[in-house]
Amino acid sequence: MAKPKRKTQRHVLTYMEDAVCQLLENREDISQYGIARFFTEYFNSVCQGTHILFREFSFVQATPHNRVSFLRAFWRCFRTVGKNGDLLTMKEYHCLLQLLCPDFPLELTQKAARIVLMDDAMDCLMSFSDFLFAFQIQFYYSEFLDSVAAIYEDLLSGKNPNTVIVPTSSSGQHRQRPALGEAGMLEGVEASLFYQCLENLCDRHKYSCPPPALVKEALSNVQRLTFYGFLMALSKHHGINQALGALPDKGDLMHDPAMDEELERLLLPFLRLAQVPGLVNSVTASPEASCLPSRTPPRVGSPWRPLHHSRKVDGESDGSTEETDESET
């Protein structure tokens, strides 16, 4: 647990700047609650991981803590997809991601799906667990994987990757991956040489990298490997998942007792209401019911607004993810 704390501390300035921006943007509303209360709730949401909900992608990917929080939120909000055994396409998973981050880039979702589908068509169905663990690797280590793709291309062409400085970017513009149709992709590269290049990359890379010892362990049983074979090995590696710390083990993926208890608490009043004879029909048939205001999604760009907004609408759950998000706090 010490490692995530150090990462969060290194990005305190990021959160301070964002908090001040939110304060200025919503100063009229915040004046009703007080600045001290705003900062308390903002940094509580950062600690709880709910600060990334409904935010722009540039903020969601801004820090390692934000990325872990987004991965955990995606799992907790949509794990019922896995519980029900539903299989979804890449576009459907992308729609789920956009419910939490409206401008989430399609390219990242496509890259995550490619890890699962390999040479299959992109409209094939995927299980929730397969997509989630592939998405975790692609999203959290995005810049690192772009550099790995460049190294793989150099090895295929016979170049020495260690003499080339691979450019990386956090702007969301990612390097094109090797095409699956290339003959080199079928044969792959030598695993030991590939690992040596990755070890050197980890030493100089300024973005998050998987622990080199775990990468070496993931490659220990193969002599040659393809690029997507490497990504699949990372996504299935138990130790790498534990080191990242965002998701539980695959066997526990569908179990979240804390979330289940919170959902049960939120739904209990409605269950009791349904047991009262004639009450539900009379409520739904009343003229006032037809005049109830429709729910509107929380405003993108302010982690403070969903905190108060969701408290106000706890009693009118309609199955949206907002109650799920509130339950995390």
CSV table of C-alpha atoms in Angstrom, one decimal:
chain,number,residue,atom,x,y,z
A,1,MET,CA,0.0,0.0,0.0
A,2,ALA,CA,3.0,2.3,0.4
A,3,LYS,CA,3.6,2.6,-3.3
A,4,PRO,CA,0.2,4.0,-4.3
A,5,LYS,CA,0.6,6.6,-1.4
A,6,ARG,CA,3.9,7.8,-2.8
A,7,LYS,CA,2.4,8.1,-6.3
A,8,THR,CA,-0.5,10.1,-5.0
A,9,GLN,CA,1.8,12.4,-3.0
A,10,ARG,CA,3.9,13.1,-6.1
A,11,HIS,CA,0.7,14.4,-7.8
A,12,VAL,CA,-0.7,16.6,-5.0
A,13,LEU,CA,-0.1,19.6,-7.2
A,14,THR,CA,-2.3,18.1,-9.9
A,15,TYR,CA,-5.2,17.7,-7.5
A,16,MET,CA,-4.6,21.2,-5.9
A,17,GLU,CA,-4.8,22.8,-9.4
A,18,ASP,CA,-7.9,20.8,-10.3
A,19,ALA,CA,-9.6,21.6,-6.9
A,20,VAL,CA,-9.0,25.4,-7.5
A,21,CYS,CA,-10.4,25.2,-11.0
A,22,GLN,CA,-13.5,23.4,-9.7
A,23,LEU,CA,-13.8,26.0,-6.9
A,24,LEU,CA,-13.7,28.9,-9.4
A,25,GLU,CA,-16.1,27.2,-11.8
A,26,ASN,CA,-18.7,26.5,-9.1
A,27,ARG,CA,-18.0,29.4,-6.7
A,28,GLU,CA,-21.6,30.5,-6.5
A,29,ASP,CA,-22.8,27.0,-5.5
A,30,ILE,CA,-19.9,26.4,-3.2
A,31,SER,CA,-20.5,29.6,-1.4
A,32,GLN,CA,-23.6,28.0,0.1
A,33,TYR,CA,-21.5,25.2,1.7
A,34,GLY,CA,-18.2,26.9,2.4
A,35,ILE,CA,-14.7,26.6,0.9
A,36,ALA,CA,-13.4,24.4,3.7
A,37,ARG,CA,-16.2,21.9,3.2
A,38,PHE,CA,-15.6,21.9,-0.5
A,39,PHE,CA,-11.9,21.1,-0.1
A,40,THR,CA,-12.7,18.4,2.5
A,41,GLU,CA,-15.2,16.7,0.2
A,42,TYR,CA,-12.9,17.1,-2.9
A,43,PHE,CA,-9.9,15.4,-1.3
A,44,ASN,CA,-12.1,12.8,0.4
A,45,SER,CA,-13.3,11.9,-3.1
A,46,VAL,CA,-9.7,11.7,-4.3
A,47,CYS,CA,-8.9,9.2,-1.5
A,48,GLN,CA,-12.0,7.2,-2.1
A,49,GLY,CA,-11.4,7.1,-5.9
A,50,THR,CA,-14.7,8.7,-6.9
A,51,HIS,CA,-13.1,11.9,-8.1
A,52,ILE,CA,-12.7,10.6,-11.6
A,53,LEU,CA,-16.4,9.9,-12.2
A,54,PHE,CA,-17.9,11.7,-15.2
A,55,ARG,CA,-14.6,13.7,-15.7
A,56,GLU,CA,-12.8,14.4,-19.0
A,57,PHE,CA,-10.3,11.8,-20.2
A,58,SER,CA,-7.4,14.2,-19.8
A,59,PHE,CA,-8.0,14.2,-16.1
A,60,VAL,CA,-8.9,10.5,-15.8
A,61,GLN,CA,-5.5,9.5,-17.2
A,62,ALA,CA,-3.5,12.3,-15.5
A,63,THR,CA,-2.1,10.3,-12.6
A,64,PRO,CA,-1.6,6.6,-11.8
A,65,HIS,CA,-4.0,7.0,-8.9
A,66,ASN,CA,-6.7,8.3,-11.3
A,67,ARG,CA,-6.1,5.4,-13.6
A,68,VAL,CA,-6.4,2.9,-10.8
A,69,SER,CA,-9.6,4.7,-9.5
A,70,PHE,CA,-11.1,4.5,-13.0
A,71,LEU,CA,-10.4,0.8,-13.4
A,72,ARG,CA,-11.9,0.1,-10.0
A,73,ALA,CA,-15.0,2.2,-10.7
A,74,PHE,CA,-15.5,0.5,-14.1
A,75,TRP,CA,-15.3,-3.0,-12.4
A,76,ARG,CA,-17.6,-2.1,-9.5
A,77,CYS,CA,-20.2,-0.4,-11.7
A,78,PHE,CA,-20.5,-3.0,-14.4
A,79,ARG,CA,-19.5,-6.3,-12.8
A,80,THR,CA,-23.1,-7.5,-13.1
A,81,VAL,CA,-22.3,-7.9,-16.8
A,82,GLY,CA,-19.9,-10.6,-15.7
A,83,LYS,CA,-22.2,-12.0,-13.0
A,84,ASN,CA,-24.9,-12.5,-15.6
A,85,GLY,CA,-22.5,-14.1,-18.0
A,86,ASP,CA,-23.3,-11.5,-20.7
A,87,LEU,CA,-20.9,-11.3,-23.7
A,88,LEU,CA,-20.5,-7.8,-25.3
A,89,THR,CA,-18.8,-6.4,-28.3
A,90,MET,CA,-16.0,-3.9,-28.3
A,91,LYS,CA,-18.4,-1.1,-29.1
A,92,GLU,CA,-20.7,-2.1,-26.3
A,93,TYR,CA,-17.8,-2.0,-23.8
A,94,HIS,CA,-16.9,1.4,-25.2
A,95,CYS,CA,-20.4,2.6,-24.4
A,96,LEU,CA,-20.0,1.5,-20.8
A,97,LEU,CA,-16.7,3.3,-20.5
A,98,GLN,CA,-18.3,6.5,-21.9
A,99,LEU,CA,-20.9,6.3,-19.2
A,100,LEU,CA,-18.1,7.0,-16.7
A,101,CYS,CA,-16.0,9.2,-19.0
A,102,PRO,CA,-18.0,10.7,-21.9
A,103,ASP,CA,-14.9,11.5,-24.1
A,104,PHE,CA,-13.1,8.2,-23.5
A,105,PRO,CA,-11.2,7.5,-26.7
A,106,LEU,CA,-12.3,4.7,-28.9
A,107,GLU,CA,-8.7,3.8,-29.9
A,108,LEU,CA,-7.9,2.7,-26.4
A,109,THR,CA,-11.0,0.4,-26.3
A,110,GLN,CA,-10.0,-1.0,-29.6
A,111,LYS,CA,-6.5,-1.8,-28.5
A,112,ALA,CA,-7.8,-3.5,-25.3
A,113,ALA,CA,-10.2,-5.6,-27.4
A,114,ARG,CA,-7.4,-6.6,-29.8
A,115,ILE,CA,-5.5,-8.1,-26.9
A,116,VAL,CA,-8.5,-10.5,-26.3
A,117,LEU,CA,-9.6,-11.1,-29.9
A,118,MET,CA,-6.1,-11.3,-31.4
A,119,ASP,CA,-6.8,-12.1,-35.1
A,120,ASP,CA,-10.6,-12.3,-34.7
A,121,ALA,CA,-12.9,-9.7,-36.0
A,122,MET,CA,-13.4,-6.7,-33.8
A,123,ASP,CA,-17.2,-7.3,-33.6
A,124,CYS,CA,-16.7,-10.6,-31.8
A,125,LEU,CA,-18.2,-11.1,-28.4
A,126,MET,CA,-16.0,-10.9,-25.2
A,127,SER,CA,-16.6,-11.9,-21.6
A,128,PHE,CA,-16.4,-9.1,-19.0
A,129,SER,CA,-13.4,-10.6,-17.2
A,130,ASP,CA,-11.4,-11.1,-20.4
A,131,PHE,CA,-12.0,-7.5,-21.5
A,132,LEU,CA,-11.5,-6.1,-18.1
A,133,PHE,CA,-8.0,-7.5,-17.5
A,134,ALA,CA,-6.9,-6.7,-21.0
A,135,PHE,CA,-8.3,-3.2,-20.6
A,136,GLN,CA,-6.4,-2.8,-17.3
A,137,ILE,CA,-3.1,-3.5,-19.0
A,138,GLN,CA,-3.8,-1.3,-22.0
A,139,PHE,CA,-5.2,1.6,-20.0
A,140,TYR,CA,-2.8,1.8,-17.1
A,141,TYR,CA,0.4,1.0,-19.1
A,142,SER,CA,-0.7,2.8,-22.2
A,143,GLU,CA,2.5,4.9,-22.9
A,144,PHE,CA,4.7,2.0,-21.9
A,145,LEU,CA,3.0,-0.3,-24.4
A,146,ASP,CA,3.3,2.2,-27.2
A,147,SER,CA,7.1,2.1,-26.6
A,148,VAL,CA,7.0,-1.7,-26.5
A,149,ALA,CA,5.3,-1.7,-29.9
A,150,ALA,CA,8.1,0.4,-31.3
A,151,ILE,CA,10.7,-2.0,-29.8
A,152,TYR,CA,8.9,-5.0,-31.3
A,153,GLU,CA,8.8,-3.4,-34.7
A,154,ASP,CA,12.6,-2.7,-34.5
A,155,LEU,CA,13.3,-6.3,-33.5
A,156,LEU,CA,11.3,-7.6,-36.4
A,157,SER,CA,13.2,-5.4,-38.8
A,158,GLY,CA,16.6,-6.4,-37.3
A,159,LYS,CA,17.3,-3.0,-35.7
A,160,ASN,CA,18.8,-2.6,-32.2
A,161,PRO,CA,16.1,-0.9,-30.2
A,162,ASN,CA,18.5,0.1,-27.4
A,163,THR,CA,20.1,2.7,-29.7
A,164,VAL,CA,16.8,4.4,-30.4
A,165,ILE,CA,15.0,6.8,-28.0
A,166,VAL,CA,11.4,6.0,-28.3
A,167,PRO,CA,9.1,9.0,-28.0
A,168,THR,CA,6.1,8.8,-25.7
A,169,SER,CA,3.2,11.1,-25.1
A,170,SER,CA,0.4,11.5,-22.5
A,171,SER,CA,-1.7,13.4,-25.0
A,172,GLY,CA,-3.8,10.3,-26.0
A,173,GLN,CA,-2.2,10.1,-29.4
A,174,HIS,CA,-0.8,6.6,-29.5
A,175,ARG,CA,1.6,4.9,-31.9
A,176,GLN,CA,0.1,2.5,-34.4
A,177,ARG,CA,0.4,-1.1,-33.4
A,178,PRO,CA,2.0,-3.8,-35.6
A,179,ALA,CA,-0.5,-5.2,-38.1
A,180,LEU,CA,-1.6,-8.7,-37.4
A,181,GLY,CA,-1.3,-9.7,-41.0
A,182,GLU,CA,2.5,-9.2,-41.2
A,183,ALA,CA,4.5,-12.4,-41.5
A,184,GLY,CA,6.7,-11.3,-38.7
A,185,MET,CA,3.7,-11.3,-36.3
A,186,LEU,CA,3.2,-15.0,-36.9
A,187,GLU,CA,6.8,-15.9,-36.0
A,188,GLY,CA,7.4,-13.4,-33.3
A,189,VAL,CA,10.7,-12.4,-31.7
A,190,GLU,CA,13.1,-14.1,-29.4
A,191,ALA,CA,11.8,-13.8,-25.8
A,192,SER,CA,15.2,-13.3,-24.1
A,193,LEU,CA,16.2,-10.5,-26.4
A,194,PHE,CA,12.8,-8.9,-26.1
A,195,TYR,CA,13.0,-8.9,-22.3
A,196,GLN,CA,16.5,-7.3,-22.4
A,197,CYS,CA,15.1,-4.5,-24.4
A,198,LEU,CA,12.1,-4.1,-22.1
A,199,GLU,CA,14.4,-4.1,-19.0
A,200,ASN,CA,16.3,-1.2,-20.5
A,201,LEU,CA,13.1,0.6,-21.4
A,202,CYS,CA,11.8,0.3,-17.8
A,203,ASP,CA,15.0,1.9,-16.6
A,204,ARG,CA,14.6,5.0,-18.6
A,205,HIS,CA,10.8,5.2,-19.0
A,206,LYS,CA,9.1,8.1,-17.2
A,207,TYR,CA,5.7,6.5,-17.2
A,208,SER,CA,4.4,3.5,-15.3
A,209,CYS,CA,5.9,0.2,-16.2
A,210,PRO,CA,5.1,-3.4,-14.9
A,211,PRO,CA,7.7,-4.7,-12.5
A,212,PRO,CA,10.6,-6.1,-14.6
A,213,ALA,CA,10.9,-9.2,-12.5
A,214,LEU,CA,7.2,-10.0,-13.1
A,215,VAL,CA,7.6,-9.4,-16.9
A,216,LYS,CA,10.6,-11.8,-16.9
A,217,GLU,CA,8.4,-14.3,-15.1
A,218,ALA,CA,5.6,-13.9,-17.6
A,219,LEU,CA,8.1,-14.6,-20.5
A,220,SER,CA,10.0,-17.4,-18.8
A,221,ASN,CA,8.2,-20.3,-20.4
A,222,VAL,CA,8.4,-19.2,-24.0
A,223,GLN,CA,11.3,-18.9,-26.5
A,224,ARG,CA,9.6,-16.7,-29.0
A,225,LEU,CA,6.5,-14.6,-28.7
A,226,THR,CA,4.3,-12.2,-30.7
A,227,PHE,CA,3.4,-8.7,-29.6
A,228,TYR,CA,-0.2,-9.5,-28.8
A,229,GLY,CA,1.0,-12.8,-27.1
A,230,PHE,CA,3.1,-10.6,-24.8
A,231,LEU,CA,0.1,-8.4,-24.0
A,232,MET,CA,-2.1,-11.4,-23.3
A,233,ALA,CA,0.6,-12.8,-21.0
A,234,LEU,CA,0.6,-9.5,-19.0
A,235,SER,CA,-3.1,-9.4,-18.8
A,236,LYS,CA,-3.3,-12.9,-17.4
A,237,HIS,CA,-0.4,-12.6,-15.0
A,238,HIS,CA,-1.6,-12.8,-11.4
A,239,GLY,CA,1.4,-11.0,-9.9
A,240,ILE,CA,1.1,-8.0,-12.3
A,241,ASN,CA,-2.5,-7.7,-11.4
A,242,GLN,CA,-1.6,-7.7,-7.7
A,243,ALA,CA,1.2,-5.2,-8.2
A,244,LEU,CA,-1.1,-2.8,-10.0
A,245,GLY,CA,-3.7,-3.1,-7.2
A,246,ALA,CA,-6.8,-1.9,-9.0
A,247,LEU,CA,-8.7,-5.2,-9.4
A,248,PRO,CA,-9.2,-8.3,-7.3
A,249,ASP,CA,-8.0,-11.8,-8.5
A,250,LYS,CA,-10.0,-13.3,-11.3
A,251,GLY,CA,-11.7,-15.7,-9.0
A,252,ASP,CA,-13.0,-12.9,-6.8
A,253,LEU,CA,-13.9,-10.6,-9.7
A,254,MET,CA,-17.7,-11.0,-9.3
A,255,HIS,CA,-17.6,-10.7,-5.5
A,256,ASP,CA,-17.8,-7.3,-3.8
A,257,PRO,CA,-19.5,-7.7,-0.4
A,258,ALA,CA,-19.2,-4.0,0.5
A,259,MET,CA,-20.9,-3.0,-2.7
A,260,ASP,CA,-23.6,-5.7,-2.3
A,261,GLU,CA,-24.4,-4.5,1.2
A,262,GLU,CA,-24.6,-0.9,0.0
A,263,LEU,CA,-26.9,-1.8,-2.8
A,264,GLU,CA,-29.1,-3.8,-0.5
A,265,ARG,CA,-29.3,-0.8,1.9
A,266,LEU,CA,-30.3,1.5,-1.0
A,267,LEU,CA,-32.9,-0.9,-2.3
A,268,LEU,CA,-34.4,-1.9,1.0
A,269,PRO,CA,-36.9,1.1,1.2
A,270,PHE,CA,-38.2,0.2,-2.3
A,271,LEU,CA,-38.5,-3.5,-1.4
A,272,ARG,CA,-40.5,-2.5,1.7
A,273,LEU,CA,-42.7,-0.2,-0.3
A,274,ALA,CA,-43.5,-2.9,-2.8
A,275,GLN,CA,-44.8,-5.1,0.1
A,276,VAL,CA,-47.5,-2.6,1.0
A,277,PRO,CA,-50.7,-3.6,-0.8
A,278,GLY,CA,-52.0,-1.0,-3.2
A,279,LEU,CA,-49.4,1.6,-2.3
A,280,VAL,CA,-47.2,1.2,-5.3
A,281,ASN,CA,-50.1,1.4,-7.7
A,282,SER,CA,-51.6,4.5,-6.1
A,283,VAL,CA,-48.2,6.2,-6.2
A,284,THR,CA,-47.5,5.5,-9.8
A,285,ALA,CA,-51.1,6.4,-10.8
A,286,SER,CA,-51.1,9.7,-9.0
A,287,PRO,CA,-51.0,12.9,-11.1
A,288,GLU,CA,-48.0,14.1,-9.2
A,289,ALA,CA,-45.9,11.1,-10.3
A,290,SER,CA,-46.3,12.1,-14.0
A,291,CYS,CA,-44.9,15.6,-13.1
A,292,LEU,CA,-41.8,14.4,-11.4
A,293,PRO,CA,-38.7,15.9,-12.9
A,294,SER,CA,-36.6,13.6,-15.0
A,295,ARG,CA,-33.1,12.8,-13.8
A,296,THR,CA,-30.2,14.5,-15.5
A,297,PRO,CA,-26.7,13.2,-15.6
A,298,PRO,CA,-24.2,15.0,-13.4
A,299,ARG,CA,-22.2,17.8,-15.0
A,300,VAL,CA,-18.9,16.7,-16.5
A,301,GLY,CA,-15.9,18.3,-15.1
A,302,SER,CA,-16.8,18.7,-11.5
A,303,PRO,CA,-16.2,15.9,-9.0
A,304,TRP,CA,-17.9,18.0,-6.3
A,305,ARG,CA,-21.3,18.2,-8.0
A,306,PRO,CA,-22.0,14.5,-8.2
A,307,LEU,CA,-21.3,14.2,-4.5
A,308,HIS,CA,-24.2,16.5,-3.6
A,309,HIS,CA,-26.4,15.6,-6.5
A,310,SER,CA,-26.4,11.9,-5.8
A,311,ARG,CA,-27.3,12.5,-2.2
A,312,LYS,CA,-30.4,14.3,-3.3
A,313,VAL,CA,-31.6,11.6,-5.6
A,314,ASP,CA,-30.9,8.5,-3.5
A,315,GLY,CA,-34.6,7.9,-3.1
A,316,GLU,CA,-35.4,7.8,-6.8
A,317,SER,CA,-33.1,5.0,-8.1
A,318,ASP,CA,-33.7,4.1,-11.7
A,319,GLY,CA,-30.9,1.6,-12.2
A,320,SER,CA,-28.3,4.1,-13.4
A,321,THR,CA,-24.7,4.0,-12.3
A,322,GLU,CA,-25.1,7.1,-10.1
A,323,GLU,CA,-26.3,5.1,-7.1
A,324,THR,CA,-23.4,2.7,-7.6
A,325,ASP,CA,-21.0,5.6,-7.6
A,326,GLU,CA,-22.5,7.0,-4.5
A,327,SER,CA,-22.3,3.7,-2.7
A,328,GLU,CA,-18.5,3.8,-3.0
A,329,THR,CA,-18.3,6.8,-0.9
